[in-house]
């Protein structure tokens, strides 16, 4: 076999451990910036019980969930060298953890509450590289924090967001990208 073909066949692939279209879009943007072909990214849903992972420290909890997702995805892949990327996000509102809303009413309550106090996003990203023997070579984890203040989130905005539907699958019941008209000050990392 030609050496270049062998090297190309063993070049690490990118595996996104998520079913989130938002995370896929972010990774596509990063690939575009780096001149990489985002069409070769493999997506695998980790399918873990996130609610079964709890910690009193929200930062530890969000990191532990992302790590569990990454370990689960690594267990599902074949022996091709891979770069596995997993993430998790929770929202803190006045010190209380908010994950995906349980129902539409809870989502409405979440959205209305952001008129009174900001939402703090805690986002963790875990990257694990594997070799052809599925041995983990490198594991990196990072935690980012951002506090989003909002101007008035009106009933019309809430109705539009619920009709669109994505907010039901987002931590804290909001998708910042869909509510830019409501954005106030952003503190921290985006």
JSON list of C-alpha atoms in Angstrom, two decimals:
[
{"chain": "A", "resi": 1, "resn": "UNK", "atom": "CA", "xyz": [0.00, 0.00, 0.00]},
{"chain": "A", "resi": 2, "resn": "UNK", "atom": "CA", "xyz": [1.23, 3.49, -0.86]},
{"chain": "A", "resi": 3, "resn": "UNK", "atom": "CA", "xyz": [2.52, 5.17, 2.35]},
{"chain": "A", "resi": 4, "resn": "UNK", "atom": "CA", "xyz": [0.39, 8.28, 1.76]},
{"chain": "A", "resi": 5, "resn": "UNK", "atom": "CA", "xyz": [-2.76, 6.20, 1.36]},
{"chain": "A", "resi": 6, "resn": "UNK", "atom": "CA", "xyz": [-1.98, 4.27, 4.54]},
{"chain": "A", "resi": 7, "resn": "UNK", "atom": "CA", "xyz": [-1.36, 7.50, 6.46]},
{"chain": "A", "resi": 8, "resn": "UNK", "atom": "CA", "xyz": [-4.56, 9.04, 5.11]},
{"chain": "A", "resi": 9, "resn": "UNK", "atom": "CA", "xyz": [-6.58, 5.95, 6.01]},
{"chain": "A", "resi": 10, "resn": "UNK", "atom": "CA", "xyz": [-5.23, 6.15, 9.57]},
{"chain": "A", "resi": 11, "resn": "UNK", "atom": "CA", "xyz": [-5.59, 9.91, 9.93]},
{"chain": "A", "resi": 12, "resn": "UNK", "atom": "CA", "xyz": [-7.77, 10.55, 12.97]},
{"chain": "A", "resi": 13, "resn": "UNK", "atom": "CA", "xyz": [-11.40, 11.19, 12.28]},
{"chain": "A", "resi": 14, "resn": "UNK", "atom": "CA", "xyz": [-13.52, 13.62, 14.28]},
{"chain": "A", "resi": 15, "resn": "UNK", "atom": "CA", "xyz": [-16.36, 12.06, 16.26]},
{"chain": "A", "resi": 16, "resn": "UNK", "atom": "CA", "xyz": [-18.93, 14.43, 17.75]},
{"chain": "A", "resi": 17, "resn": "UNK", "atom": "CA", "xyz": [-20.65, 12.81, 20.71]},
{"chain": "A", "resi": 18, "resn": "UNK", "atom": "CA", "xyz": [-23.91, 14.69, 20.47]},
{"chain": "A", "resi": 19, "resn": "UNK", "atom": "CA", "xyz": [-27.25, 14.78, 18.72]},
{"chain": "A", "resi": 20, "resn": "UNK", "atom": "CA", "xyz": [-27.43, 18.58, 19.12]},
{"chain": "A", "resi": 21, "resn": "UNK", "atom": "CA", "xyz": [-27.73, 20.50, 15.88]},
{"chain": "A", "resi": 22, "resn": "UNK", "atom": "CA", "xyz": [-26.24, 23.52, 17.70]},
{"chain": "A", "resi": 23, "resn": "UNK", "atom": "CA", "xyz": [-23.07, 21.65, 18.64]},
{"chain": "A", "resi": 24, "resn": "UNK", "atom": "CA", "xyz": [-22.80, 20.26, 15.12]},
{"chain": "A", "resi": 25, "resn": "UNK", "atom": "CA", "xyz": [-23.09, 23.80, 13.71]},
{"chain": "A", "resi": 26, "resn": "UNK", "atom": "CA", "xyz": [-20.32, 25.05, 16.01]},
{"chain": "A", "resi": 27, "resn": "UNK", "atom": "CA", "xyz": [-18.04, 22.18, 14.97]},
{"chain": "A", "resi": 28, "resn": "UNK", "atom": "CA", "xyz": [-18.84, 22.81, 11.28]},
{"chain": "A", "resi": 29, "resn": "UNK", "atom": "CA", "xyz": [-17.86, 26.47, 11.74]},
{"chain": "A", "resi": 30, "resn": "UNK", "atom": "CA", "xyz": [-14.58, 25.48, 13.41]},
{"chain": "A", "resi": 31, "resn": "UNK", "atom": "CA", "xyz": [-13.80, 23.04, 10.60]},
{"chain": "A", "resi": 32, "resn": "UNK", "atom": "CA", "xyz": [-14.51, 25.74, 8.02]},
{"chain": "A", "resi": 33, "resn": "UNK", "atom": "CA", "xyz": [-12.17, 28.17, 9.82]},
{"chain": "A", "resi": 34, "resn": "UNK", "atom": "CA", "xyz": [-9.43, 25.52, 9.86]},
{"chain": "A", "resi": 35, "resn": "UNK", "atom": "CA", "xyz": [-9.98, 24.45, 6.26]},
{"chain": "A", "resi": 36, "resn": "UNK", "atom": "CA", "xyz": [-11.16, 20.97, 7.27]},
{"chain": "A", "resi": 37, "resn": "UNK", "atom": "CA", "xyz": [-13.91, 19.01, 5.59]},
{"chain": "A", "resi": 38, "resn": "UNK", "atom": "CA", "xyz": [-16.81, 18.97, 8.08]},
{"chain": "A", "resi": 39, "resn": "UNK", "atom": "CA", "xyz": [-18.65, 16.36, 5.99]},
{"chain": "A", "resi": 40, "resn": "UNK", "atom": "CA", "xyz": [-16.31, 13.69, 7.37]},
{"chain": "A", "resi": 41, "resn": "UNK", "atom": "CA", "xyz": [-17.39, 14.28, 10.98]},
{"chain": "A", "resi": 42, "resn": "UNK", "atom": "CA", "xyz": [-19.14, 11.29, 12.49]},
{"chain": "A", "resi": 43, "resn": "UNK", "atom": "CA", "xyz": [-21.94, 11.98, 14.95]},
{"chain": "A", "resi": 44, "resn": "UNK", "atom": "CA", "xyz": [-22.73, 9.47, 17.70]},
{"chain": "A", "resi": 45, "resn": "UNK", "atom": "CA", "xyz": [-25.34, 10.11, 20.37]},
{"chain": "A", "resi": 46, "resn": "UNK", "atom": "CA", "xyz": [-23.91, 9.19, 23.80]},
{"chain": "A", "resi": 47, "resn": "UNK", "atom": "CA", "xyz": [-27.32, 8.10, 25.16]},
{"chain": "A", "resi": 48, "resn": "UNK", "atom": "CA", "xyz": [-26.39, 8.33, 28.83]},
{"chain": "A", "resi": 49, "resn": "UNK", "atom": "CA", "xyz": [-28.67, 9.03, 31.78]},
{"chain": "A", "resi": 50, "resn": "UNK", "atom": "CA", "xyz": [-27.63, 12.62, 32.44]},
{"chain": "A", "resi": 51, "resn": "UNK", "atom": "CA", "xyz": [-30.16, 12.94, 35.28]},
{"chain": "A", "resi": 52, "resn": "UNK", "atom": "CA", "xyz": [-28.38, 10.07, 37.03]},
{"chain": "A", "resi": 53, "resn": "UNK", "atom": "CA", "xyz": [-25.22, 12.18, 37.31]},
{"chain": "A", "resi": 54, "resn": "UNK", "atom": "CA", "xyz": [-25.56, 14.71, 40.10]},
{"chain": "A", "resi": 55, "resn": "UNK", "atom": "CA", "xyz": [-23.16, 16.83, 42.13]},
{"chain": "A", "resi": 56, "resn": "UNK", "atom": "CA", "xyz": [-23.76, 19.71, 44.52]},
{"chain": "A", "resi": 57, "resn": "UNK", "atom": "CA", "xyz": [-21.08, 21.67, 42.64]},
{"chain": "A", "resi": 58, "resn": "UNK", "atom": "CA", "xyz": [-22.60, 22.66, 39.25]},
{"chain": "A", "resi": 59, "resn": "UNK", "atom": "CA", "xyz": [-19.14, 22.99, 37.67]},
{"chain": "A", "resi": 60, "resn": "UNK", "atom": "CA", "xyz": [-18.18, 19.46, 38.69]},
{"chain": "A", "resi": 61, "resn": "UNK", "atom": "CA", "xyz": [-21.57, 18.15, 37.55]},
{"chain": "A", "resi": 62, "resn": "UNK", "atom": "CA", "xyz": [-21.36, 19.61, 34.04]},
{"chain": "A", "resi": 63, "resn": "UNK", "atom": "CA", "xyz": [-17.78, 18.32, 33.67]},
{"chain": "A", "resi": 64, "resn": "UNK", "atom": "CA", "xyz": [-18.72, 14.85, 34.92]},
{"chain": "A", "resi": 65, "resn": "UNK", "atom": "CA", "xyz": [-21.63, 14.63, 32.47]},
{"chain": "A", "resi": 66, "resn": "UNK", "atom": "CA", "xyz": [-19.42, 15.61, 29.50]},
{"chain": "A", "resi": 67, "resn": "UNK", "atom": "CA", "xyz": [-16.77, 13.10, 30.61]},
{"chain": "A", "resi": 68, "resn": "UNK", "atom": "CA", "xyz": [-19.40, 10.34, 30.88]},
{"chain": "A", "resi": 69, "resn": "UNK", "atom": "CA", "xyz": [-20.65, 11.19, 27.38]},
{"chain": "A", "resi": 70, "resn": "UNK", "atom": "CA", "xyz": [-17.11, 11.01, 25.98]},
{"chain": "A", "resi": 71, "resn": "UNK", "atom": "CA", "xyz": [-16.38, 7.66, 27.66]},
{"chain": "A", "resi": 72, "resn": "UNK", "atom": "CA", "xyz": [-19.65, 6.25, 26.30]},
{"chain": "A", "resi": 73, "resn": "UNK", "atom": "CA", "xyz": [-18.87, 7.43, 22.76]},
{"chain": "A", "resi": 74, "resn": "UNK", "atom": "CA", "xyz": [-15.35, 5.96, 22.95]},
{"chain": "A", "resi": 75, "resn": "UNK", "atom": "CA", "xyz": [-16.94, 2.62, 23.90]},
{"chain": "A", "resi": 76, "resn": "UNK", "atom": "CA", "xyz": [-19.11, 2.77, 20.74]},
{"chain": "A", "resi": 77, "resn": "UNK", "atom": "CA", "xyz": [-16.45, 3.54, 18.14]},
{"chain": "A", "resi": 78, "resn": "UNK", "atom": "CA", "xyz": [-14.33, 1.10, 16.15]},
{"chain": "A", "resi": 79, "resn": "UNK", "atom": "CA", "xyz": [-10.54, 0.97, 16.14]},
{"chain": "A", "resi": 80, "resn": "UNK", "atom": "CA", "xyz": [-10.00, 3.84, 13.69]},
{"chain": "A", "resi": 81, "resn": "UNK", "atom": "CA", "xyz": [-7.93, 6.59, 15.37]},
{"chain": "A", "resi": 82, "resn": "UNK", "atom": "CA", "xyz": [-10.38, 9.22, 16.53]},
{"chain": "A", "resi": 83, "resn": "UNK", "atom": "CA", "xyz": [-10.74, 12.60, 18.15]},
{"chain": "A", "resi": 84, "resn": "UNK", "atom": "CA", "xyz": [-13.91, 12.34, 20.26]},
{"chain": "A", "resi": 85, "resn": "UNK", "atom": "CA", "xyz": [-15.53, 15.63, 21.27]},
{"chain": "A", "resi": 86, "resn": "UNK", "atom": "CA", "xyz": [-18.37, 15.80, 23.80]},
{"chain": "A", "resi": 87, "resn": "UNK", "atom": "CA", "xyz": [-19.99, 18.67, 25.62]},
{"chain": "A", "resi": 88, "resn": "UNK", "atom": "CA", "xyz": [-22.62, 19.48, 28.19]},
{"chain": "A", "resi": 89, "resn": "UNK", "atom": "CA", "xyz": [-24.27, 22.67, 29.32]},
{"chain": "A", "resi": 90, "resn": "UNK", "atom": "CA", "xyz": [-26.33, 23.70, 32.28]},
{"chain": "A", "resi": 91, "resn": "UNK", "atom": "CA", "xyz": [-27.80, 27.05, 33.17]},
{"chain": "A", "resi": 92, "resn": "UNK", "atom": "CA", "xyz": [-27.58, 28.57, 36.60]},
{"chain": "A", "resi": 93, "resn": "UNK", "atom": "CA", "xyz": [-30.38, 30.93, 37.54]},
{"chain": "A", "resi": 94, "resn": "UNK", "atom": "CA", "xyz": [-29.92, 32.64, 40.88]},
{"chain": "A", "resi": 95, "resn": "UNK", "atom": "CA", "xyz": [-27.63, 29.77, 41.89]},
{"chain": "A", "resi": 96, "resn": "UNK", "atom": "CA", "xyz": [-30.04, 26.98, 40.91]},
{"chain": "A", "resi": 97, "resn": "UNK", "atom": "CA", "xyz": [-29.27, 24.47, 38.16]},
{"chain": "A", "resi": 98, "resn": "UNK", "atom": "CA", "xyz": [-31.55, 24.44, 35.13]},
{"chain": "A", "resi": 99, "resn": "UNK", "atom": "CA", "xyz": [-31.33, 21.73, 32.54]},
{"chain": "A", "resi": 100, "resn": "UNK", "atom": "CA", "xyz": [-33.71, 21.10, 29.64]},
{"chain": "A", "resi": 101, "resn": "UNK", "atom": "CA", "xyz": [-37.28, 22.05, 30.57]},
{"chain": "A", "resi": 102, "resn": "UNK", "atom": "CA", "xyz": [-39.54, 19.15, 31.50]},
{"chain": "A", "resi": 103, "resn": "UNK", "atom": "CA", "xyz": [-42.52, 20.65, 29.69]},
{"chain": "A", "resi": 104, "resn": "UNK", "atom": "CA", "xyz": [-43.73, 23.78, 27.90]},
{"chain": "A", "resi": 105, "resn": "UNK", "atom": "CA", "xyz": [-44.99, 25.45, 31.09]},
{"chain": "A", "resi": 106, "resn": "UNK", "atom": "CA", "xyz": [-41.61, 25.10, 32.76]},
{"chain": "A", "resi": 107, "resn": "UNK", "atom": "CA", "xyz": [-39.97, 26.53, 29.63]},
{"chain": "A", "resi": 108, "resn": "UNK", "atom": "CA", "xyz": [-42.27, 29.57, 29.77]},
{"chain": "A", "resi": 109, "resn": "UNK", "atom": "CA", "xyz": [-41.44, 30.07, 33.46]},
{"chain": "A", "resi": 110, "resn": "UNK", "atom": "CA", "xyz": [-37.72, 29.84, 32.69]},
{"chain": "A", "resi": 111, "resn": "UNK", "atom": "CA", "xyz": [-37.93, 32.35, 29.85]},
{"chain": "A", "resi": 112, "resn": "UNK", "atom": "CA", "xyz": [-40.01, 34.85, 31.82]},
{"chain": "A", "resi": 113, "resn": "UNK", "atom": "CA", "xyz": [-37.63, 34.64, 34.78]},
{"chain": "A", "resi": 114, "resn": "UNK", "atom": "CA", "xyz": [-34.72, 35.87, 32.67]},
{"chain": "A", "resi": 115, "resn": "UNK", "atom": "CA", "xyz": [-36.41, 39.29, 32.63]},
{"chain": "A", "resi": 116, "resn": "UNK", "atom": "CA", "xyz": [-35.49, 39.54, 36.32]},
{"chain": "A", "resi": 117, "resn": "UNK", "atom": "CA", "xyz": [-32.00, 38.01, 36.55]},
{"chain": "A", "resi": 118, "resn": "UNK", "atom": "CA", "xyz": [-29.36, 36.75, 34.09]},
{"chain": "A", "resi": 119, "resn": "UNK", "atom": "CA", "xyz": [-28.79, 33.18, 33.01]},
{"chain": "A", "resi": 120, "resn": "UNK", "atom": "CA", "xyz": [-25.30, 31.84, 33.64]},
{"chain": "A", "resi": 121, "resn": "UNK", "atom": "CA", "xyz": [-24.21, 29.15, 31.21]},
{"chain": "A", "resi": 122, "resn": "UNK", "atom": "CA", "xyz": [-21.69, 26.56, 32.33]},
{"chain": "A", "resi": 123, "resn": "UNK", "atom": "CA", "xyz": [-20.41, 24.69, 29.28]},
{"chain": "A", "resi": 124, "resn": "UNK", "atom": "CA", "xyz": [-17.95, 21.82, 29.47]},
{"chain": "A", "resi": 125, "resn": "UNK", "atom": "CA", "xyz": [-16.07, 20.29, 26.56]},
{"chain": "A", "resi": 126, "resn": "UNK", "atom": "CA", "xyz": [-14.15, 17.03, 26.78]},
{"chain": "A", "resi": 127, "resn": "UNK", "atom": "CA", "xyz": [-11.85, 15.76, 24.04]},
{"chain": "A", "resi": 128, "resn": "UNK", "atom": "CA", "xyz": [-10.40, 12.25, 24.01]},
{"chain": "A", "resi": 129, "resn": "UNK", "atom": "CA", "xyz": [-8.08, 10.93, 21.32]},
{"chain": "A", "resi": 130, "resn": "UNK", "atom": "CA", "xyz": [-7.82, 7.23, 20.61]},
{"chain": "A", "resi": 131, "resn": "UNK", "atom": "CA", "xyz": [-5.36, 5.17, 18.61]},
{"chain": "A", "resi": 132, "resn": "UNK", "atom": "CA", "xyz": [-5.95, 2.09, 16.44]},
{"chain": "A", "resi": 133, "resn": "UNK", "atom": "CA", "xyz": [-6.08, -0.10, 19.57]},
{"chain": "A", "resi": 134, "resn": "UNK", "atom": "CA", "xyz": [-8.81, 2.13, 21.04]},
{"chain": "A", "resi": 135, "resn": "UNK", "atom": "CA", "xyz": [-6.38, 3.17, 23.75]},
{"chain": "A", "resi": 136, "resn": "UNK", "atom": "CA", "xyz": [-7.06, 6.65, 25.04]},
{"chain": "A", "resi": 137, "resn": "UNK", "atom": "CA", "xyz": [-4.01, 8.81, 24.45]},
{"chain": "A", "resi": 138, "resn": "UNK", "atom": "CA", "xyz": [-5.02, 12.30, 25.41]},
{"chain": "A", "resi": 139, "resn": "UNK", "atom": "CA", "xyz": [-7.90, 13.62, 27.43]},
{"chain": "A", "resi": 140, "resn": "UNK", "atom": "CA", "xyz": [-8.56, 17.33, 27.73]},
{"chain": "A", "resi": 141, "resn": "UNK", "atom": "CA", "xyz": [-11.41, 19.08, 29.45]},
{"chain": "A", "resi": 142, "resn": "UNK", "atom": "CA", "xyz": [-12.38, 22.73, 29.64]},
{"chain": "A", "resi": 143, "resn": "UNK", "atom": "CA", "xyz": [-15.14, 24.65, 31.39]},
{"chain": "A", "resi": 144, "resn": "UNK", "atom": "CA", "xyz": [-16.45, 27.94, 30.01]},
{"chain": "A", "resi": 145, "resn": "UNK", "atom": "CA", "xyz": [-18.73, 30.35, 31.83]},
{"chain": "A", "resi": 146, "resn": "UNK", "atom": "CA", "xyz": [-20.88, 33.14, 30.46]},
{"chain": "A", "resi": 147, "resn": "UNK", "atom": "CA", "xyz": [-23.61, 35.21, 32.06]},
{"chain": "A", "resi": 148, "resn": "UNK", "atom": "CA", "xyz": [-26.28, 36.46, 29.64]},
{"chain": "A", "resi": 149, "resn": "UNK", "atom": "CA", "xyz": [-28.44, 39.39, 30.66]},
{"chain": "A", "resi": 150, "resn": "UNK", "atom": "CA", "xyz": [-31.64, 39.91, 28.71]},
{"chain": "A", "resi": 151, "resn": "UNK", "atom": "CA", "xyz": [-33.78, 42.88, 27.83]},
{"chain": "A", "resi": 152, "resn": "UNK", "atom": "CA", "xyz": [-37.50, 42.24, 27.87]},
{"chain": "A", "resi": 153, "resn": "UNK", "atom": "CA", "xyz": [-38.41, 38.72, 26.76]},
{"chain": "A", "resi": 154, "resn": "UNK", "atom": "CA", "xyz": [-41.97, 39.33, 25.64]},
{"chain": "A", "resi": 155, "resn": "UNK", "atom": "CA", "xyz": [-44.86, 36.90, 25.37]},
{"chain": "A", "resi": 156, "resn": "UNK", "atom": "CA", "xyz": [-44.55, 37.21, 21.58]},
{"chain": "A", "resi": 157, "resn": "UNK", "atom": "CA", "xyz": [-40.89, 36.15, 21.70]},
{"chain": "A", "resi": 158, "resn": "UNK", "atom": "CA", "xyz": [-41.76, 33.24, 24.00]},
{"chain": "A", "resi": 159, "resn": "UNK", "atom": "CA", "xyz": [-44.58, 32.14, 21.68]},
{"chain": "A", "resi": 160, "resn": "UNK", "atom": "CA", "xyz": [-42.23, 32.28, 18.66]},
{"chain": "A", "resi": 161, "resn": "UNK", "atom": "CA", "xyz": [-39.55, 30.28, 20.48]},
{"chain": "A", "resi": 162, "resn": "UNK", "atom": "CA", "xyz": [-42.02, 27.61, 21.59]},
{"chain": "A", "resi": 163, "resn": "UNK", "atom": "CA", "xyz": [-43.47, 27.32, 18.10]},
{"chain": "A", "resi": 164, "resn": "UNK", "atom": "CA", "xyz": [-39.97, 26.95, 16.65]},
{"chain": "A", "resi": 165, "resn": "UNK", "atom": "CA", "xyz": [-39.36, 24.21, 19.25]},
{"chain": "A", "resi": 166, "resn": "UNK", "atom": "CA", "xyz": [-35.60, 24.17, 19.87]},
{"chain": "A", "resi": 167, "resn": "UNK", "atom": "CA", "xyz": [-35.87, 25.77, 23.32]},
{"chain": "A", "resi": 168, "resn": "UNK", "atom": "CA", "xyz": [-37.42, 22.59, 24.66]},
{"chain": "A", "resi": 169, "resn": "UNK", "atom": "CA", "xyz": [-34.13, 20.79, 23.99]},
{"chain": "A", "resi": 170, "resn": "UNK", "atom": "CA", "xyz": [-31.82, 23.47, 25.40]},
{"chain": "A", "resi": 171, "resn": "UNK", "atom": "CA", "xyz": [-30.51, 23.85, 28.92]},
{"chain": "A", "resi": 172, "resn": "UNK", "atom": "CA", "xyz": [-32.41, 26.55, 30.74]},
{"chain": "A", "resi": 173, "resn": "UNK", "atom": "CA", "xyz": [-35.11, 26.59, 28.07]},
{"chain": "A", "resi": 174, "resn": "UNK", "atom": "CA", "xyz": [-33.46, 29.10, 25.78]},
{"chain": "A", "resi": 175, "resn": "UNK", "atom": "CA", "xyz": [-31.38, 29.17, 22.63]},
{"chain": "A", "resi": 176, "resn": "UNK", "atom": "CA", "xyz": [-29.41, 32.38, 22.75]},
{"chain": "A", "resi": 177, "resn": "UNK", "atom": "CA", "xyz": [-28.91, 32.38, 18.97]},
{"chain": "A", "resi": 178, "resn": "UNK", "atom": "CA", "xyz": [-32.68, 32.58, 18.45]},
{"chain": "A", "resi": 179, "resn": "UNK", "atom": "CA", "xyz": [-33.24, 35.53, 20.83]},
{"chain": "A", "resi": 180, "resn": "UNK", "atom": "CA", "xyz": [-30.60, 38.06, 19.85]},
{"chain": "A", "resi": 181, "resn": "UNK", "atom": "CA", "xyz": [-33.19, 40.84, 19.93]},
{"chain": "A", "resi": 182, "resn": "UNK", "atom": "CA", "xyz": [-33.49, 40.22, 23.68]},
{"chain": "A", "resi": 183, "resn": "UNK", "atom": "CA", "xyz": [-29.77, 40.20, 24.47]},
{"chain": "A", "resi": 184, "resn": "UNK", "atom": "CA", "xyz": [-28.40, 42.56, 27.04]},
{"chain": "A", "resi": 185, "resn": "UNK", "atom": "CA", "xyz": [-24.87, 42.48, 28.40]},
{"chain": "A", "resi": 186, "resn": "UNK", "atom": "CA", "xyz": [-22.83, 39.30, 28.05]},
{"chain": "A", "resi": 187, "resn": "UNK", "atom": "CA", "xyz": [-20.25, 38.63, 30.76]},
{"chain": "A", "resi": 188, "resn": "UNK", "atom": "CA", "xyz": [-17.61, 35.99, 30.20]},
{"chain": "A", "resi": 189, "resn": "UNK", "atom": "CA", "xyz": [-16.84, 33.68, 27.32]},
{"chain": "A", "resi": 190, "resn": "UNK", "atom": "CA", "xyz": [-19.17, 33.21, 24.40]}
]
